[in-house]
Amino acid sequence: MFKQICFFRKRPDMSMDAFLDYYENQHSQLAKKMGAKPALPNAVRYVRRYLTPERNPITGEIHDSGYDCLIEIWWNSREDFEASQRIISDPARLPMTMEDERRLFASHANPVCSVIDYDSPMGPHGEPTHVVLRHGDETE
């Protein structure tokens, strides 16, 4: 499994509600509107996580990460990821994507990272735990 994480800042003139609404109802549907099926070729999961700063339990302070959303996308292999990236960056598709992103993001200079996950055993007796997905929601 190969995972990518991208960090995004909303445009400063947008409320968080407007940002979330546009992302969910417009931007995340853009590829489908362009006729691409599926929207992220070869991806097996695409999750948007909208961030709300919380109080640091050590300092008591609230520190803003500087990002409003992070996305996670999973592929079965790095090869599937790279094939998807070639399609997304296709010169015929790029202008429409960039124009839509101008309506949403503070800039196109958004960090994009690949991820290696390590799980800590969190069960009551030190055993590994897992997440069960139900209807797109994560539950433990």
C-alpha positions as a LaTeX table, in Angstrom:
\begin{tabular}{lrrr}
\hline
Residue & $x$ (\AA) & $y$ (\AA) & $z$ (\AA) \\
\hline
Met1 & 0.00 & 0.00 & 0.00 \\
Phe2 & 1.26 & 3.48 & $-0.90$ \\
Lys3 & $-0.16$ & 6.58 & 0.80 \\
Gln4 & 0.06 & 10.26 & $-0.05$ \\
Ile5 & $-0.81$ & 13.20 & 2.20 \\
Cys6 & $-1.37$ & 16.76 & 0.94 \\
Phe7 & $-1.74$ & 19.84 & 3.13 \\
Phe8 & $-4.00$ & 22.74 & 2.07 \\
Arg9 & $-4.78$ & 26.27 & 3.24 \\
Lys10 & $-8.10$ & 27.78 & 2.31 \\
Arg11 & $-8.25$ & 31.17 & 0.63 \\
Pro12 & $-8.09$ & 33.81 & 3.37 \\
Asp13 & $-11.40$ & 35.37 & 2.26 \\
Met14 & $-13.29$ & 32.06 & 2.71 \\
Ser15 & $-14.94$ & 30.89 & 5.90 \\
Met16 & $-14.22$ & 27.34 & 6.97 \\
Asp17 & $-17.84$ & 26.42 & 6.20 \\
Ala18 & $-17.55$ & 27.83 & 2.66 \\
Phe19 & $-14.22$ & 26.04 & 2.17 \\
Leu20 & $-15.64$ & 22.68 & 3.30 \\
Asp21 & $-18.77$ & 23.13 & 1.18 \\
Tyr22 & $-16.80$ & 24.02 & $-1.96$ \\
Tyr23 & $-14.29$ & 21.23 & $-1.47$ \\
Glu24 & $-16.94$ & 18.56 & $-0.89$ \\
Asn25 & $-19.48$ & 19.69 & $-3.48$ \\
Gln26 & $-17.27$ & 21.10 & $-6.22$ \\
His27 & $-13.55$ & 20.37 & $-6.05$ \\
Ser28 & $-13.71$ & 16.73 & $-4.94$ \\
Gln29 & $-16.19$ & 16.17 & $-7.80$ \\
Leu30 & $-14.17$ & 18.05 & $-10.43$ \\
Ala31 & $-12.65$ & 15.02 & $-12.16$ \\
Lys32 & $-16.07$ & 13.39 & $-12.47$ \\
Lys33 & $-17.43$ & 16.62 & $-13.99$ \\
Met34 & $-14.52$ & 16.52 & $-16.47$ \\
Gly35 & $-15.53$ & 12.98 & $-17.46$ \\
Ala36 & $-12.69$ & 11.20 & $-15.66$ \\
Lys37 & $-13.73$ & 7.86 & $-14.22$ \\
Pro38 & $-12.59$ & 7.24 & $-11.61$ \\
Ala39 & $-11.65$ & 10.69 & $-10.31$ \\
Leu40 & $-8.29$ & 9.50 & $-8.96$ \\
Pro41 & $-7.22$ & 6.65 & $-11.24$ \\
Asn42 & $-6.14$ & 3.52 & $-9.35$ \\
Ala43 & $-6.69$ & 5.11 & $-5.93$ \\
Val44 & $-8.33$ & 2.81 & $-3.39$ \\
Arg45 & $-9.31$ & 5.49 & $-0.86$ \\
Tyr46 & $-9.52$ & 9.31 & $-0.83$ \\
Val47 & $-10.18$ & 11.07 & 2.50 \\
Arg48 & $-10.41$ & 14.77 & 3.28 \\
Arg49 & $-9.72$ & 15.76 & 6.89 \\
Tyr50 & $-10.74$ & 19.27 & 7.90 \\
Leu51 & $-8.59$ & 20.58 & 10.74 \\
Thr52 & $-9.66$ & 22.41 & 13.89 \\
Pro53 & $-6.85$ & 23.52 & 16.22 \\
Glu54 & $-7.17$ & 22.12 & 19.75 \\
Arg55 & $-5.53$ & 23.00 & 23.05 \\
Asn56 & $-2.11$ & 21.43 & 23.58 \\
Pro57 & $-2.44$ & 19.30 & 26.75 \\
Ile58 & 1.11 & 20.16 & 27.87 \\
Thr59 & 1.18 & 23.93 & 27.33 \\
Gly60 & $-2.53$ & 24.73 & 27.40 \\
Glu61 & $-2.06$ & 26.82 & 24.26 \\
Ile62 & $-3.81$ & 26.49 & 20.94 \\
His63 & $-1.32$ & 26.37 & 18.04 \\
Asp64 & $-2.64$ & 26.71 & 14.52 \\
Ser65 & $-0.90$ & 24.28 & 12.14 \\
Gly66 & $-1.30$ & 26.74 & 9.30 \\
Tyr67 & $-3.39$ & 24.23 & 7.32 \\
Asp68 & $-7.14$ & 23.88 & 7.03 \\
Cys69 & $-7.32$ & 20.46 & 5.42 \\
Leu70 & $-5.19$ & 17.46 & 4.79 \\
Ile71 & $-6.05$ & 14.77 & 2.33 \\
Glu72 & $-4.98$ & 11.17 & 2.36 \\
Ile73 & $-5.02$ & 9.00 & $-0.73$ \\
Trp74 & $-4.13$ & 5.30 & $-0.82$ \\
Trp75 & $-2.94$ & 3.27 & $-3.82$ \\
Asn76 & $-2.01$ & $-0.39$ & $-4.03$ \\
Ser77 & 1.51 & 0.51 & $-5.25$ \\
Arg78 & 3.84 & 3.39 & $-6.01$ \\
Glu79 & 3.37 & 2.53 & $-9.69$ \\
Asp80 & $-0.41$ & 3.09 & $-9.39$ \\
Phe81 & 0.29 & 6.41 & $-7.64$ \\
Glu82 & 2.70 & 7.55 & $-10.36$ \\
Ala83 & 0.26 & 6.57 & $-13.13$ \\
Ser84 & $-2.44$ & 8.61 & $-11.39$ \\
Gln85 & $-0.12$ & 11.62 & $-11.06$ \\
Arg86 & 0.60 & 11.54 & $-14.80$ \\
Ile87 & $-3.14$ & 11.63 & $-15.55$ \\
Ile88 & $-3.82$ & 14.42 & $-13.03$ \\
Ser89 & $-1.00$ & 16.57 & $-14.44$ \\
Asp90 & $-2.02$ & 15.99 & $-18.08$ \\
Pro91 & $-1.70$ & 19.36 & $-19.92$ \\
Ala92 & $-5.27$ & 18.99 & $-21.23$ \\
Arg93 & $-6.65$ & 18.61 & $-17.70$ \\
Leu94 & $-4.33$ & 20.95 & $-15.79$ \\
Pro95 & $-5.86$ & 24.37 & $-16.67$ \\
Met96 & $-9.33$ & 23.40 & $-15.42$ \\
Thr97 & $-7.90$ & 21.90 & $-12.21$ \\
Met98 & $-5.73$ & 24.94 & $-11.53$ \\
Glu99 & $-8.63$ & 27.34 & $-12.14$ \\
Asp100 & $-10.84$ & 25.41 & $-9.72$ \\
Glu101 & $-8.07$ & 25.35 & $-7.11$ \\
Arg102 & $-7.73$ & 29.17 & $-7.38$ \\
Arg103 & $-11.33$ & 29.37 & $-6.13$ \\
Leu104 & $-10.46$ & 27.21 & $-3.12$ \\
Phe105 & $-6.83$ & 27.22 & $-1.98$ \\
Ala106 & $-4.60$ & 30.06 & $-0.78$ \\
Ser107 & $-1.95$ & 28.94 & $-3.29$ \\
His108 & $-0.80$ & 26.03 & $-5.41$ \\
Ala109 & 2.32 & 25.71 & $-3.19$ \\
Asn110 & 0.89 & 22.91 & $-1.05$ \\
Pro111 & 3.10 & 20.29 & 0.61 \\
Val112 & 2.66 & 16.79 & $-0.83$ \\
Cys113 & 4.23 & 13.83 & 0.98 \\
Ser114 & 4.39 & 10.09 & 0.70 \\
Val115 & 3.83 & 8.29 & 3.99 \\
Ile116 & 5.15 & 5.21 & 5.75 \\
Asp117 & 2.82 & 4.14 & 8.57 \\
Tyr118 & 3.83 & 2.35 & 11.76 \\
Asp119 & 1.09 & 1.25 & 14.14 \\
Ser120 & 1.54 & 1.04 & 17.90 \\
Pro121 & $-0.28$ & $-1.75$ & 19.74 \\
Met122 & $-3.11$ & 0.01 & 21.57 \\
Gly123 & $-5.24$ & $-2.92$ & 22.73 \\
Pro124 & $-5.90$ & $-3.44$ & 26.44 \\
His125 & $-3.32$ & $-6.24$ & 26.57 \\
Gly126 & $-0.77$ & $-4.71$ & 24.18 \\
Glu127 & $-2.26$ & $-6.34$ & 21.09 \\
Pro128 & $-2.50$ & $-4.57$ & 17.72 \\
Thr129 & $-5.72$ & $-2.73$ & 17.01 \\
His130 & $-7.44$ & $-1.92$ & 13.73 \\
Val131 & $-9.98$ & 0.47 & 12.28 \\
Val132 & $-13.26$ & $-0.86$ & 10.92 \\
Leu133 & $-14.77$ & 1.25 & 8.14 \\
Arg134 & $-18.54$ & 1.52 & 8.04 \\
His135 & $-20.28$ & 3.65 & 5.42 \\
Gly136 & $-17.17$ & 5.77 & 4.95 \\
Asp137 & $-16.90$ & 6.65 & 8.64 \\
Glu138 & $-13.99$ & 5.45 & 10.74 \\
Thr139 & $-14.77$ & 3.70 & 14.00 \\
Glu140 & $-12.46$ & 1.90 & 16.35 \\
\hline
\end{tabular}
